Structures are given as structure tokens and as C-alpha cells.
Coordinates of N, CA and C in Angstrom, one line a residue:
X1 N -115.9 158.5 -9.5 CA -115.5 157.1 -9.2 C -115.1 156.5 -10.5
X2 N -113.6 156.1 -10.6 CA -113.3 155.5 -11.6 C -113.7 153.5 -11.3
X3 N -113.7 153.3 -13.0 CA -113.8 151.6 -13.4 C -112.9 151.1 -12.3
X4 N -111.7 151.6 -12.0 CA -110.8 150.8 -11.2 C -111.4 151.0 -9.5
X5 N -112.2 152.0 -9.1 CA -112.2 152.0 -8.2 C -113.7 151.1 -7.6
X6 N -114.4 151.0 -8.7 CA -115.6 150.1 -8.7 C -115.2 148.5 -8.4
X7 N -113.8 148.5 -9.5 CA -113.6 147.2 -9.5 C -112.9 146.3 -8.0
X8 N -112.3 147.9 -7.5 CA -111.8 147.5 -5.8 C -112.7 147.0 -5.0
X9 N -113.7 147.8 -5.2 CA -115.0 147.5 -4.2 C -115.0 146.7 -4.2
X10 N -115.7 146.2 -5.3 CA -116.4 144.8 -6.0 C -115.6 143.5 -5.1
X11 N -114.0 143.5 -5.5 CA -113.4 142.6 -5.2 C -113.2 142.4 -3.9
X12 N -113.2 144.0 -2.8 CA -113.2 143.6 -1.4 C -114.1 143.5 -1.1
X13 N -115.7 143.1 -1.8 CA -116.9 143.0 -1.3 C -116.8 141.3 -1.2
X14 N -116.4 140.7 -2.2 CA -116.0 139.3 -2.8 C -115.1 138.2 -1.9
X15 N -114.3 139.3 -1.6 CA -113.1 139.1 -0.9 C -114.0 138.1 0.9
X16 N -114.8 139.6 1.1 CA -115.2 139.0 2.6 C -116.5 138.1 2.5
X17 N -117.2 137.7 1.4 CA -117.9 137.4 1.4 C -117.8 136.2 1.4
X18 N -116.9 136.2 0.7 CA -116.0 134.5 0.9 C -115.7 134.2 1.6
X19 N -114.6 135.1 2.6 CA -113.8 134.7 3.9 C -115.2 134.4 5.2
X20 N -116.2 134.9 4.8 CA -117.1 134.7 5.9 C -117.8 133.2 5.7
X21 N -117.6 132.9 4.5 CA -118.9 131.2 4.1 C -117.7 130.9 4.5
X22 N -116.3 130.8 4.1 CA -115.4 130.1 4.5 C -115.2 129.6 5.4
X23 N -115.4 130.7 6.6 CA -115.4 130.7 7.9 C -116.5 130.2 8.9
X24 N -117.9 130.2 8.1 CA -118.5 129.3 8.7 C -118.3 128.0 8.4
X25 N -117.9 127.4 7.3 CA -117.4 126.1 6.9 C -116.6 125.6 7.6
X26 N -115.8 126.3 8.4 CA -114.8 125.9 9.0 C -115.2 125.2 10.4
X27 N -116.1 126.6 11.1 CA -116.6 126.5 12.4 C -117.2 125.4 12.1
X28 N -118.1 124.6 10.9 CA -119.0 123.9 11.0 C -118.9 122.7 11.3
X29 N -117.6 122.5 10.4 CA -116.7 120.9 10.5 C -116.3 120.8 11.6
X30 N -115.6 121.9 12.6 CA -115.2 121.7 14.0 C -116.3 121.6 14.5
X31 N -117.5 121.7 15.0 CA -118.8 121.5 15.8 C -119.2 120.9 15.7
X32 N -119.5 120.0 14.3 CA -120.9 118.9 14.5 C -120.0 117.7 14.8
X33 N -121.1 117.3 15.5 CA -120.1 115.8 16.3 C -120.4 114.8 15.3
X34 N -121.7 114.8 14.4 CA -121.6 113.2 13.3 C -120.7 113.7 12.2
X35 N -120.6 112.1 12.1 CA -119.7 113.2 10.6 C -120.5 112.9 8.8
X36 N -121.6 112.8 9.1 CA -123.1 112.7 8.0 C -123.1 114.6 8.4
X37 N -123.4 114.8 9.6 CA -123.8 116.6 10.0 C -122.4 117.1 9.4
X38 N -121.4 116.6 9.3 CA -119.9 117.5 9.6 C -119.7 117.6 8.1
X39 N -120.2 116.6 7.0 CA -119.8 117.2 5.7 C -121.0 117.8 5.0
X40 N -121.8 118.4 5.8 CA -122.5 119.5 5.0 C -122.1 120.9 5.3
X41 N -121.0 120.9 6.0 CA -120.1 122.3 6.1 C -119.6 122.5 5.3
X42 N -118.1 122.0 4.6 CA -117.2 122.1 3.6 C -117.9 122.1 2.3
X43 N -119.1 120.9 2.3 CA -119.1 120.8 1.1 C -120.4 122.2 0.2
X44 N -121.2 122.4 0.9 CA -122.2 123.5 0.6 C -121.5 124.6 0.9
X45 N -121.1 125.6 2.6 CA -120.7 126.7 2.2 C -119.5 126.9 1.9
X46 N -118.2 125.6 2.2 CA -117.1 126.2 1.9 C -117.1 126.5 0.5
X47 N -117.7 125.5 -0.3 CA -118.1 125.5 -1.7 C -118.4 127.4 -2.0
X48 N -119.3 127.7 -1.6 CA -119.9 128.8 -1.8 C -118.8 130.1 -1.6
X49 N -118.0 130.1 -0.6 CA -116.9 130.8 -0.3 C -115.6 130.7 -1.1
X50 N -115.6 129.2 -1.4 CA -114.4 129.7 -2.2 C -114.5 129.7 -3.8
X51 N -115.8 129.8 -4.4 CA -116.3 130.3 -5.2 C -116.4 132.1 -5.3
X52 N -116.5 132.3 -4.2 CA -116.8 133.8 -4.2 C -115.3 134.5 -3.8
X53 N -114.2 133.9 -3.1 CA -113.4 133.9 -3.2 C -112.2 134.3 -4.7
X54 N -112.8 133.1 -5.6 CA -112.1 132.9 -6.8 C -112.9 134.3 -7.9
X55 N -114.0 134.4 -7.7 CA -115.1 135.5 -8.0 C -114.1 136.5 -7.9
X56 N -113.3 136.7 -6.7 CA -112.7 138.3 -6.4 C -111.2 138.1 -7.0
X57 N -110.8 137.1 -7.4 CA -110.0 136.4 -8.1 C -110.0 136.9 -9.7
X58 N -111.0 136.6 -10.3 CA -111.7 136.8 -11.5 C -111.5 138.3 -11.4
X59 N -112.3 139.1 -10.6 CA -112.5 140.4 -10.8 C -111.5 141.7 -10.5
X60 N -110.2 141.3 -9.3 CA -109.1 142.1 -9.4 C -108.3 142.0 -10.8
X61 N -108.2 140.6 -11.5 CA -107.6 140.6 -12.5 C -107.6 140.8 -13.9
X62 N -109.3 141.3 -13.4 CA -110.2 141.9 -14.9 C -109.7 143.6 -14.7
X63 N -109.4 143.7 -13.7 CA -109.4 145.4 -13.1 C -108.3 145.7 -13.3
X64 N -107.2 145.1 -12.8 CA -106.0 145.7 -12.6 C -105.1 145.1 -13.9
X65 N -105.0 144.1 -14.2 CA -104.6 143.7 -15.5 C -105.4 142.8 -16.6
X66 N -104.9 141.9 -17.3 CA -105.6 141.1 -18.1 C -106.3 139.9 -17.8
X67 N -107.3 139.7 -17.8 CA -108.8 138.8 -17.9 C -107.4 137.6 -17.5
X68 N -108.1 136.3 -17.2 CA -107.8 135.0 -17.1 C -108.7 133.8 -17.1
X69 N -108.5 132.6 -17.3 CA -109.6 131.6 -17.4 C -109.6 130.5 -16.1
X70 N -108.0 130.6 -15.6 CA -107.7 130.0 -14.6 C -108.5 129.6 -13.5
X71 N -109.3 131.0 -13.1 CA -110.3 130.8 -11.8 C -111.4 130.4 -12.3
X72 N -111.6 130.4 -13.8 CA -112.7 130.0 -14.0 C -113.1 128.0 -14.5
X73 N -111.8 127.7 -14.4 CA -111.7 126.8 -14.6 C -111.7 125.5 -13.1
X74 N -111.0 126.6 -12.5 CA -110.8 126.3 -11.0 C -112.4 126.3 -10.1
X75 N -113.3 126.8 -10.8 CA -114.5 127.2 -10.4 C -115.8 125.7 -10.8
X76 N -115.3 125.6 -12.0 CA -115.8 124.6 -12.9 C -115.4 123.1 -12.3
X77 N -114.5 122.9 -11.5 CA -113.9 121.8 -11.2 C -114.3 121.7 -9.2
X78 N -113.9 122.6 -8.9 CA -114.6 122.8 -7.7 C -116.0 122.6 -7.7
X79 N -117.1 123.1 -8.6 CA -118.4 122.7 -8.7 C -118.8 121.3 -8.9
X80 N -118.3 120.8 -9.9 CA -118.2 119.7 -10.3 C -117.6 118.5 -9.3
X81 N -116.6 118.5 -8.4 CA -116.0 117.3 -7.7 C -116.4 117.6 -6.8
X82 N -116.5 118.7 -5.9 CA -117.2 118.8 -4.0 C -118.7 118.2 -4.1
X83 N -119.5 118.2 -5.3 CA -121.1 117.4 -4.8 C -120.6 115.4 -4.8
X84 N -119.8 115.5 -5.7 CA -119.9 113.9 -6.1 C -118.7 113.0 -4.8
X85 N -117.8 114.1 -4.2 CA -116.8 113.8 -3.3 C -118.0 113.9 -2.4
X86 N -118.5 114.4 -1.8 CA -119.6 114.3 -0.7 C -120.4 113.3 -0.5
X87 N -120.8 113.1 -2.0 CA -121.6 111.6 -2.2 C -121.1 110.5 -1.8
X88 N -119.8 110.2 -2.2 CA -119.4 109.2 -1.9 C -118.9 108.9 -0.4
X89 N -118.3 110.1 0.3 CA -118.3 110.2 1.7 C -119.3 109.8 2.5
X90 N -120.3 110.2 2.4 CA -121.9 109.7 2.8 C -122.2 108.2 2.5
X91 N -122.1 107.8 1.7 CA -122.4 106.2 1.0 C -121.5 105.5 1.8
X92 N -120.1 106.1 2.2 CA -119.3 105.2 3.0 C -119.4 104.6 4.1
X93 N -119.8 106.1 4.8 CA -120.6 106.2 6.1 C -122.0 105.2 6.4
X94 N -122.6 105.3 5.0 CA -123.9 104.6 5.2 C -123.5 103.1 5.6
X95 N -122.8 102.5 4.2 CA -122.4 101.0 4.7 C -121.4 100.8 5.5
X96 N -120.2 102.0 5.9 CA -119.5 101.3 6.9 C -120.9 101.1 8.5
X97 N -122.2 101.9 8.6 CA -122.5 102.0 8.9 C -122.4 102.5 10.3
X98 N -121.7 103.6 10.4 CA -121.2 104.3 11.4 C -122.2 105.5 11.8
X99 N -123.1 105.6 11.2 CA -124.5 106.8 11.0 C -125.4 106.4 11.4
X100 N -126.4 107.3 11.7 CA -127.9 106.7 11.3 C -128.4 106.1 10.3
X101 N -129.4 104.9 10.2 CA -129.3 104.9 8.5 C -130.1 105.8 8.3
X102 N -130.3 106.1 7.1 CA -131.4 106.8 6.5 C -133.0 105.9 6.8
X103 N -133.7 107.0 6.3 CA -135.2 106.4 7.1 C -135.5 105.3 5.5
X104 N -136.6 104.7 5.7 CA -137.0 103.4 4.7 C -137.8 104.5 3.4
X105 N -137.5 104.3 2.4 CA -138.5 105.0 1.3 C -140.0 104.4 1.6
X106 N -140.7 105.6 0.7 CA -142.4 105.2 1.8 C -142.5 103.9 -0.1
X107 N -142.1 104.1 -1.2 CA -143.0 103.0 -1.7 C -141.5 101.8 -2.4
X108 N -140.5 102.0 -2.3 CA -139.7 100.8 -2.7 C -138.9 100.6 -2.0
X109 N -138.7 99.4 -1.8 CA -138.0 98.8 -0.8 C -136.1 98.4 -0.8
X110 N -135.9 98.6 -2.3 CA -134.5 98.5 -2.6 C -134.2 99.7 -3.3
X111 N -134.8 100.7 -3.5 CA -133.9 101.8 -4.1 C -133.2 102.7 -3.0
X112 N -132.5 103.0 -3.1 CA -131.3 103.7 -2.3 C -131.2 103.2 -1.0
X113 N -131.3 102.1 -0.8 CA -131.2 101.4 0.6 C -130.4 100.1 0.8
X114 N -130.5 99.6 1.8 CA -128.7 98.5 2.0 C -129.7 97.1 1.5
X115 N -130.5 97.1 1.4 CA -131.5 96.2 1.0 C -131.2 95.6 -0.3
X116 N -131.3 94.5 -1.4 CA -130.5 93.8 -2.3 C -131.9 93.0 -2.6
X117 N -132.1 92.8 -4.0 CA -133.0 92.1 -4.0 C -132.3 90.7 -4.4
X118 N -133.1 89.5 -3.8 CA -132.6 88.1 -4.3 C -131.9 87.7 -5.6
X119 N -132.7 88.7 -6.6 CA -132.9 88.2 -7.8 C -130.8 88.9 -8.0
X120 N -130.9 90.0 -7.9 CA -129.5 90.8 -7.8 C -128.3 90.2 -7.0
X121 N -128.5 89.2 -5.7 CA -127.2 88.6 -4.9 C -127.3 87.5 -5.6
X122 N -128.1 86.8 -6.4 CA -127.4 85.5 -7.6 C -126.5 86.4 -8.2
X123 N -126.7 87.5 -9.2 CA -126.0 87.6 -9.9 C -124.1 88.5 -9.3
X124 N -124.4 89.1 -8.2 CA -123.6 89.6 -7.8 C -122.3 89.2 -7.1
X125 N -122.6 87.1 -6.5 CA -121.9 86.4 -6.2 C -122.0 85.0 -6.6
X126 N -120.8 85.4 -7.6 CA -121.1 83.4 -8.4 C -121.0 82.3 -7.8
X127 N -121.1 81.5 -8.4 CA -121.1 80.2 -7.7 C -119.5 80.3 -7.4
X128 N -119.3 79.6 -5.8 CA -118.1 79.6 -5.9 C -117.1 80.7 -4.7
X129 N -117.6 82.1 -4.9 CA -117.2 82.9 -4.6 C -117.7 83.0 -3.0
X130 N -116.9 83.7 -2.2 CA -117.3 83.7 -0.4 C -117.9 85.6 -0.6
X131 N -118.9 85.2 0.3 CA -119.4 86.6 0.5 C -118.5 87.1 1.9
X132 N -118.3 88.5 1.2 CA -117.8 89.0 2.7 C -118.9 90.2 3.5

């Protein structure tokens, strides 16, 4: 078994391993009816698939011709924007309030919750200004 033929494997192992997270990401977003449940599809396994995807990306073109940085870069940016795109999706959800809220933290009462303390809505709306 030659380097090249290891490196086929490798990539059609890569190849399906992807196409399968892919593919549950897909089925996932079509099934869940909330859409708080519907973006933990895309963003965890499609994440995962199309990382493993770019993986076989990386690896046919370490095999068959010369190295690249491209998927690795593509890899780096996909890691980095699908957690903080998610975040913000969810936060939207929270205050357009179309979700469940989330349950109350057991010991403070304004950290991560729609809650505002007094001292924070002086400074947040000056004299003057209409709250919407």
C-alpha cells in the first residue's frame, strides 16, 4: 500500500464523515419546530462536518499535489464565526422573545437575564429620551 493510497482512504474516510454530521445538520434544522432547538443543528454538527469535510480537503491536496493553507484558513474562520453567529441568534430570540425564557439564575438576579438594574436604566436613558 502506497502513501497515495493511504492518503485516498484517509480522504474518503473524511469525505463521509462529513457528509454524514452534514447531513444530520440538515435533518436537524428541518425537524425541530423551536427555532432556540433548530440552531443547535447547523451550528454544532454542521460545524463538525464541514470541518471534516475541509479535513479531506486538506488531505487529498497534501496527497495528490501541493499542501495549501486555504482550508485551513477556511477552518479557522468557520470555528471562530458559527459560535458567536449562534450567540447572537439566541439573544435575539431571547428579547424578541419568541422562546422560552431561560430559567432565573439560582444566585443573581441580573446577570444574563432581561432584568436591568435601576441603578443601569438612569444611565442607559437620559433625561429627555423615550424608552421604546
Amino acid at each position: 500500500m502506497t502513501l497515495q493510497d493511504i492518503g485516498a482512504i484517509a480522504t474518503a474516510l473524511c469525505l463521509l464523515i462529513g457528509a454524514g454530521f452534514t447531513l444530520v445538520g440538515a435533518i436537524g434544522l428541518v425537524k425541530f419546530n423551536d427555532s432556540m432547538t433548530r440552531l443547535h443543528a447547523p451550528t454544532k454538527v454542521g460545524t463538525v462536518g464541514v470541518g471534516a469535510l475541509l479535513l479531506a480537503s486538506i488531505l487529498y491536496s497534501l496527497t495528490y499535489k501541493y499542501g495549501s493553507a486555504h482550508e485551513i484558513l477556511i477552518m479557522a474562520f468557520l470555528f471562530v464565526t458559527a459560535p458567536i453567529s449562534a450567540n447572537f441568534i439566541a439573544k435575539v430570540n431571547i428579547h424578541r422573545r419568541s422562546c422560552e425564557t431561560p430559567p432565573e439564575p439560582p444566585q443573581d438576579d441580573t446577570w444574563g437575564t432581561l432584568n436591568v438594574p435601576e441603578a443601569d436604566k438612569a444611565v442607559s436613558n437620559p433625561v429627555g429620551s423615550t424608552q421604546s
